[in-house]
Amino acid sequence: YYAPVRDIGALMAAEDNEEKLLRSVALKNARSILRARQRAERELIDAKEALERKPAELVHSLAMMRATLESTTDGILVTDAHGAVTDFNQNYIAMWRVPTEIIETKDHRQLLEITSRQFKDPEKFLSRIEDIYAFSPPETFDLLELADGRLLERFSRIQFIDQRDVGRVWSFRDITERKRAEEELRQQRQWFEVTLSSIGDAVITTDIEGKVTFLNPMAEMMTGWKTAEASGQPLEKVFNIINEDTGKPAKNPVDIVLRDGIVVGLANHIALIGKDGTERSIEDSAAPIRDATGTISGAVMVFHDVTQRRRVEKALKE
């Protein structure tokens, strides 16, 4: 009589436990679904906010690019992968003197036909552009000599987005004045070297770091160093001087010249030791070399052989 009652109670307890377990599982599932939904909603909100920021960021980027194009002193032209002009700055217009109606066509090849007229050899200019379009090198560099005497550097580079060629940026820099200045400087240096080569004193010049840049023939003879092998060497290595009385190394006057910017005379009783060990009594001075702004850019050492005079002085003293 009592056994069935106990079976019913156990059965009810088991059913109750099962129901609790099911409720617990359902609750956990509901919480997981809620969290997943909240994450999805958060991600959607973040994505929406990011999309809303994109136009503003794009406008800002375009404004920065435009400001950069117009602030550079170079002439800039941008073309797409099909040879259509997509952008340019005003320096490009001024540099190439391009009519507005031509640049507005957005046709790079038509633009090239106009600009090629400024060259002594237009065909060579156009042929080079066709090679660039045909072989698509990542970067190019050319020196352009115009019929009016101007000299331009042209540099171009392919632009890639997601590894896809989206066009090429062409930049042009007028280096006419720079080349003219370099040529004048070269001529002045040549005149300087010819002049120094013809004088009787020995001359050595250094850069701001005290490294040898030039020796005239007399300095080459006295030191035993040729300019080619001495260039870039520390002055102390080429201009090896000692005190005649003590035989100890003497202080190099160029150090003082470069530090204080003053003319310095050599101390008394100084001898120069040549590369072959020959000893010569010398005297004279060192002075700073200044550039156009007055800044010290190096030093010049001028000296001469007084060995015979020192011998006479010594003999007279004795």
CSV table of N, CA and C in Angstrom, one decimal, residues 34-136:
chain,number,residue,atom,x,y,z
A,34,LEU,N,20.1,37.6,-25.1
A,34,LEU,CA,20.0,39.0,-24.8
A,34,LEU,C,21.4,39.7,-25.0
A,35,ARG,N,22.5,39.0,-24.4
A,35,ARG,CA,23.8,39.5,-24.6
A,35,ARG,C,24.2,39.6,-26.0
A,36,ALA,N,23.9,38.6,-26.8
A,36,ALA,CA,24.2,38.6,-28.2
A,36,ALA,C,23.5,39.7,-28.9
A,37,ARG,N,22.3,39.9,-28.6
A,37,ARG,CA,21.5,41.0,-29.2
A,37,ARG,C,22.1,42.3,-28.8
A,38,GLN,N,22.5,42.5,-27.6
A,38,GLN,CA,23.0,43.8,-27.1
A,38,GLN,C,24.3,44.0,-27.9
A,39,ARG,N,25.2,43.0,-28.0
A,39,ARG,CA,26.4,43.2,-28.8
A,39,ARG,C,26.1,43.6,-30.2
A,40,ALA,N,25.2,42.9,-30.8
A,40,ALA,CA,24.8,43.2,-32.2
A,40,ALA,C,24.3,44.6,-32.4
A,41,GLU,N,23.5,45.0,-31.4
A,41,GLU,CA,23.0,46.4,-31.4
A,41,GLU,C,24.1,47.4,-31.3
A,42,ARG,N,25.1,47.1,-30.3
A,42,ARG,CA,26.2,48.0,-30.1
A,42,ARG,C,27.1,48.1,-31.4
A,43,GLU,N,27.3,46.9,-32.0
A,43,GLU,CA,28.1,46.9,-33.3
A,43,GLU,C,27.4,47.7,-34.4
A,44,LEU,N,26.1,47.6,-34.4
A,44,LEU,CA,25.3,48.3,-35.5
A,44,LEU,C,25.4,49.8,-35.2
A,45,ILE,N,25.4,50.2,-33.9
A,45,ILE,CA,25.5,51.6,-33.6
A,45,ILE,C,26.9,52.1,-33.9
A,46,ASP,N,27.9,51.3,-33.6
A,46,ASP,CA,29.3,51.8,-33.9
A,46,ASP,C,29.5,51.9,-35.4
A,47,ALA,N,29.0,50.9,-36.1
A,47,ALA,CA,29.1,51.0,-37.6
A,47,ALA,C,28.4,52.2,-38.2
A,48,LYS,N,27.2,52.5,-37.6
A,48,LYS,CA,26.4,53.7,-38.1
A,48,LYS,C,27.2,54.9,-37.8
A,49,GLU,N,27.8,55.0,-36.6
A,49,GLU,CA,28.5,56.2,-36.2
A,49,GLU,C,29.8,56.4,-37.1
A,50,ALA,N,30.5,55.2,-37.4
A,50,ALA,CA,31.6,55.2,-38.2
A,50,ALA,C,31.3,55.7,-39.6
A,51,LEU,N,30.1,55.2,-40.2
A,51,LEU,CA,29.7,55.7,-41.5
A,51,LEU,C,29.4,57.1,-41.5
A,52,GLU,N,28.8,57.6,-40.4
A,52,GLU,CA,28.5,59.1,-40.3
A,52,GLU,C,29.7,59.9,-40.3
A,53,ARG,N,30.8,59.3,-39.7
A,53,ARG,CA,32.1,60.1,-39.6
A,53,ARG,C,32.8,60.1,-40.9
A,54,LYS,N,32.6,59.1,-41.8
A,54,LYS,CA,33.4,59.0,-43.0
A,54,LYS,C,33.3,60.2,-43.9
A,55,PRO,N,32.1,60.7,-44.2
A,55,PRO,CA,32.0,61.9,-45.1
A,55,PRO,C,32.8,63.1,-44.5
A,56,ALA,N,32.8,63.3,-43.2
A,56,ALA,CA,33.5,64.4,-42.6
A,56,ALA,C,35.0,64.2,-42.7
A,57,GLU,N,35.4,62.9,-42.5
A,57,GLU,CA,36.9,62.6,-42.6
A,57,GLU,C,37.3,62.7,-44.0
A,58,LEU,N,36.5,62.3,-45.0
A,58,LEU,CA,36.8,62.5,-46.4
A,58,LEU,C,37.0,63.9,-46.8
A,59,VAL,N,36.0,64.7,-46.4
A,59,VAL,CA,36.1,66.2,-46.7
A,59,VAL,C,37.4,66.8,-46.1
A,60,HIS,N,37.7,66.4,-44.9
A,60,HIS,CA,38.9,66.9,-44.2
A,60,HIS,C,40.2,66.4,-45.0
A,61,SER,N,40.2,65.2,-45.4
A,61,SER,CA,41.3,64.6,-46.2
A,61,SER,C,41.5,65.3,-47.5
A,62,LEU,N,40.4,65.6,-48.2
A,62,LEU,CA,40.4,66.3,-49.5
A,62,LEU,C,40.9,67.7,-49.3
A,63,ALA,N,40.5,68.3,-48.2
A,63,ALA,CA,40.9,69.7,-47.9
A,63,ALA,C,42.4,69.8,-47.6
A,64,MET,N,42.9,68.8,-46.9
A,64,MET,CA,44.3,68.7,-46.6
A,64,MET,C,45.1,68.5,-47.9
A,65,MET,N,44.6,67.6,-48.7
A,65,MET,CA,45.3,67.3,-50.0
A,65,MET,C,45.4,68.5,-50.8
A,66,ARG,N,44.3,69.2,-50.9
A,66,ARG,CA,44.2,70.4,-51.8
A,66,ARG,C,45.2,71.5,-51.2
A,67,ALA,N,45.2,71.7,-49.9
A,67,ALA,CA,46.1,72.6,-49.3
A,67,ALA,C,47.6,72.3,-49.5
A,68,THR,N,47.8,71.0,-49.5
A,68,THR,CA,49.2,70.5,-49.7
A,68,THR,C,49.6,70.8,-51.2
A,69,LEU,N,48.7,70.5,-52.1
A,69,LEU,CA,49.0,70.7,-53.5
A,69,LEU,C,49.3,72.2,-53.8
A,70,GLU,N,48.6,73.1,-53.2
A,70,GLU,CA,48.7,74.5,-53.5
A,70,GLU,C,49.9,75.1,-52.7
A,71,SER,N,50.3,74.5,-51.6
A,71,SER,CA,51.4,75.1,-50.8
A,71,SER,C,52.7,74.7,-51.3
A,72,THR,N,52.9,73.6,-52.0
A,72,THR,CA,54.2,73.2,-52.5
A,72,THR,C,54.6,74.1,-53.6
A,73,THR,N,55.9,74.3,-53.8
A,73,THR,CA,56.5,75.1,-54.8
A,73,THR,C,56.6,74.3,-56.2
A,74,ASP,N,56.4,73.0,-56.1
A,74,ASP,CA,56.4,72.2,-57.3
A,74,ASP,C,55.1,72.3,-58.1
A,75,GLY,N,55.2,72.1,-59.4
A,75,GLY,CA,54.0,72.0,-60.2
A,75,GLY,C,53.5,70.5,-60.1
A,76,ILE,N,52.2,70.3,-59.8
A,76,ILE,CA,51.7,69.0,-59.6
A,76,ILE,C,50.6,68.7,-60.5
A,77,LEU,N,50.6,67.5,-61.2
A,77,LEU,CA,49.6,67.0,-62.1
A,77,LEU,C,49.2,65.6,-61.7
A,78,VAL,N,47.9,65.3,-61.6
A,78,VAL,CA,47.5,63.9,-61.2
A,78,VAL,C,46.7,63.3,-62.3
A,79,THR,N,47.0,62.1,-62.8
A,79,THR,CA,46.3,61.5,-63.9
A,79,THR,C,45.8,60.1,-63.4
A,80,ASP,N,44.7,59.6,-63.9
A,80,ASP,CA,44.2,58.3,-63.5
A,80,ASP,C,44.8,57.3,-64.4
A,81,ALA,N,44.5,56.0,-64.2
A,81,ALA,CA,45.1,54.9,-64.9
A,81,ALA,C,44.8,54.9,-66.4
A,82,HIS,N,43.8,55.7,-66.9
A,82,HIS,CA,43.5,55.8,-68.3
A,82,HIS,C,44.0,57.1,-68.9
A,83,GLY,N,44.8,57.9,-68.2
A,83,GLY,CA,45.4,59.0,-68.8
A,83,GLY,C,44.5,60.3,-68.8
A,84,ALA,N,43.6,60.3,-67.9
A,84,ALA,CA,42.7,61.5,-67.7
A,84,ALA,C,43.2,62.3,-66.5
A,85,VAL,N,43.2,63.6,-66.7
A,85,VAL,CA,43.7,64.5,-65.6
A,85,VAL,C,42.6,64.5,-64.5
A,86,THR,N,43.0,64.2,-63.3
A,86,THR,CA,42.1,64.3,-62.2
A,86,THR,C,42.3,65.4,-61.2
A,87,ASP,N,43.6,66.0,-61.2
A,87,ASP,CA,43.8,67.1,-60.3
A,87,ASP,C,45.1,67.8,-60.8
A,88,PHE,N,45.3,69.0,-60.3
A,88,PHE,CA,46.5,69.8,-60.6
A,88,PHE,C,46.5,71.0,-59.6
A,89,ASN,N,47.7,71.6,-59.5
A,89,ASN,CA,47.7,72.8,-58.7
A,89,ASN,C,48.1,74.0,-59.6
A,90,GLN,N,48.0,75.2,-59.1
A,90,GLN,CA,48.2,76.4,-59.9
A,90,GLN,C,49.6,76.6,-60.3
A,91,ASN,N,50.5,76.0,-59.5
A,91,ASN,CA,52.0,76.1,-59.9
A,91,ASN,C,52.2,75.4,-61.2
A,92,TYR,N,51.5,74.3,-61.5
A,92,TYR,CA,51.6,73.6,-62.7
A,92,TYR,C,51.1,74.4,-63.9
A,93,ILE,N,50.0,75.1,-63.7
A,93,ILE,CA,49.5,76.0,-64.7
A,93,ILE,C,50.5,77.1,-65.1
A,94,ALA,N,51.0,77.7,-64.0
A,94,ALA,CA,52.0,78.8,-64.2
A,94,ALA,C,53.3,78.3,-64.8
A,95,MET,N,53.8,77.2,-64.4
A,95,MET,CA,55.0,76.7,-64.9
A,95,MET,C,55.0,76.3,-66.4
A,96,TRP,N,53.9,75.7,-66.8
A,96,TRP,CA,53.8,75.3,-68.2
A,96,TRP,C,53.0,76.2,-69.1
A,97,ARG,N,52.4,77.3,-68.4
A,97,ARG,CA,51.7,78.3,-69.2
A,97,ARG,C,50.6,77.7,-70.0
A,98,VAL,N,49.8,76.9,-69.3
A,98,VAL,CA,48.7,76.1,-70.0
A,98,VAL,C,47.4,76.9,-70.0
A,99,PRO,N,46.8,77.1,-71.2
A,99,PRO,CA,45.5,77.8,-71.3
A,99,PRO,C,44.4,77.0,-70.5
A,100,THR,N,43.5,77.8,-69.9
A,100,THR,CA,42.5,77.2,-69.0
A,100,THR,C,41.6,76.2,-69.8
A,101,GLU,N,41.3,76.5,-71.0
A,101,GLU,CA,40.4,75.6,-71.8
A,101,GLU,C,41.1,74.3,-72.1
A,102,ILE,N,42.4,74.2,-72.1
A,102,ILE,CA,43.1,72.9,-72.4
A,102,ILE,C,43.1,72.1,-71.1
A,103,ILE,N,43.4,72.7,-70.0
A,103,ILE,CA,43.4,71.9,-68.7
A,103,ILE,C,42.0,71.4,-68.4
A,104,GLU,N,41.0,72.1,-68.8
A,104,GLU,CA,39.6,71.7,-68.4
A,104,GLU,C,39.2,70.5,-69.3
A,105,THR,N,39.9,70.2,-70.3
A,105,THR,CA,39.5,69.0,-71.1
A,105,THR,C,39.8,67.7,-70.4
A,106,LYS,N,40.7,67.8,-69.4
A,106,LYS,CA,41.0,66.6,-68.6
A,106,LYS,C,41.8,65.5,-69.4
A,107,ASP,N,42.2,65.9,-70.6
A,107,ASP,CA,42.9,64.9,-71.5
A,107,ASP,C,44.4,65.1,-71.4
A,108,HIS,N,45.1,64.2,-70.8
A,108,HIS,CA,46.5,64.4,-70.5
A,108,HIS,C,47.3,64.4,-71.8
A,109,ARG,N,46.9,63.6,-72.8
A,109,ARG,CA,47.7,63.6,-74.0
A,109,ARG,C,47.5,64.9,-74.8
A,110,GLN,N,46.3,65.5,-74.8
A,110,GLN,CA,46.1,66.8,-75.4
A,110,GLN,C,46.9,67.8,-74.7
A,111,LEU,N,47.0,67.7,-73.4
A,111,LEU,CA,47.8,68.6,-72.6
A,111,LEU,C,49.3,68.5,-72.9
A,112,LEU,N,49.7,67.3,-73.2
A,112,LEU,CA,51.1,67.0,-73.5
A,112,LEU,C,51.4,67.6,-74.9
A,113,GLU,N,50.5,67.6,-75.8
A,113,GLU,CA,50.7,68.2,-77.1
A,113,GLU,C,51.0,69.6,-77.0
A,114,ILE,N,50.3,70.3,-76.1
A,114,ILE,CA,50.5,71.7,-75.9
A,114,ILE,C,51.8,72.0,-75.3
A,115,THR,N,52.1,71.3,-74.2
A,115,THR,CA,53.4,71.5,-73.5
A,115,THR,C,54.6,71.1,-74.3
A,116,SER,N,54.5,70.2,-75.2
A,116,SER,CA,55.6,69.7,-76.0
A,116,SER,C,56.2,70.8,-76.9
A,117,ARG,N,55.3,71.8,-77.2
A,117,ARG,CA,55.8,72.9,-78.0
A,117,ARG,C,56.9,73.7,-77.4
A,118,GLN,N,57.1,73.6,-76.1
A,118,GLN,CA,58.1,74.3,-75.4
A,118,GLN,C,59.4,73.7,-75.4
A,119,PHE,N,59.5,72.6,-76.1
A,119,PHE,CA,60.8,71.8,-76.2
A,119,PHE,C,61.4,72.0,-77.6
A,120,LYS,N,62.8,71.9,-77.6
A,120,LYS,CA,63.5,71.9,-78.9
A,120,LYS,C,63.2,70.6,-79.7
A,121,ASP,N,62.9,69.5,-78.9
A,121,ASP,CA,62.7,68.2,-79.6
A,121,ASP,C,61.4,67.7,-79.0
A,122,PRO,N,60.2,68.2,-79.5
A,122,PRO,CA,58.9,67.7,-78.9
A,122,PRO,C,58.7,66.2,-79.0
A,123,GLU,N,59.2,65.6,-80.1
A,123,GLU,CA,59.0,64.2,-80.3
A,123,GLU,C,59.6,63.3,-79.2
A,124,LYS,N,60.8,63.8,-78.8
A,124,LYS,CA,61.5,63.0,-77.8
A,124,LYS,C,60.8,63.1,-76.5
A,125,PHE,N,60.2,64.3,-76.2
A,125,PHE,CA,59.4,64.5,-75.0
A,125,PHE,C,58.2,63.6,-75.0
A,126,LEU,N,57.4,63.6,-76.1
A,126,LEU,CA,56.2,62.8,-76.2
A,126,LEU,C,56.5,61.3,-76.2
A,127,SER,N,57.6,60.9,-76.8
A,127,SER,CA,58.0,59.5,-76.9
A,127,SER,C,58.3,58.9,-75.5
A,128,ARG,N,58.9,59.8,-74.6
A,128,ARG,CA,59.2,59.3,-73.3
A,128,ARG,C,57.9,59.1,-72.5
A,129,ILE,N,56.9,60.0,-72.7
A,129,ILE,CA,55.7,59.8,-72.0
A,129,ILE,C,55.0,58.5,-72.4
A,130,GLU,N,55.0,58.3,-73.7
A,130,GLU,CA,54.4,57.0,-74.2
A,130,GLU,C,55.0,55.8,-73.6
A,131,ASP,N,56.4,55.9,-73.4
A,131,ASP,CA,57.1,54.7,-72.8
A,131,ASP,C,56.6,54.5,-71.3
A,132,ILE,N,56.4,55.6,-70.7
A,132,ILE,CA,56.0,55.5,-69.3
A,132,ILE,C,54.6,54.9,-69.2
A,133,TYR,N,53.7,55.3,-70.1
A,133,TYR,CA,52.3,54.8,-70.1
A,133,TYR,C,52.4,53.3,-70.5
A,134,ALA,N,53.3,53.0,-71.5
A,134,ALA,CA,53.3,51.6,-72.0
A,134,ALA,C,53.9,50.6,-71.0
A,135,PHE,N,54.9,51.0,-70.3
A,135,PHE,CA,55.6,50.1,-69.4
A,135,PHE,C,55.3,50.2,-67.9
A,136,SER,N,54.6,51.4,-67.6
A,136,SER,CA,54.1,51.6,-66.2
A,136,SER,C,55.1,51.4,-65.1
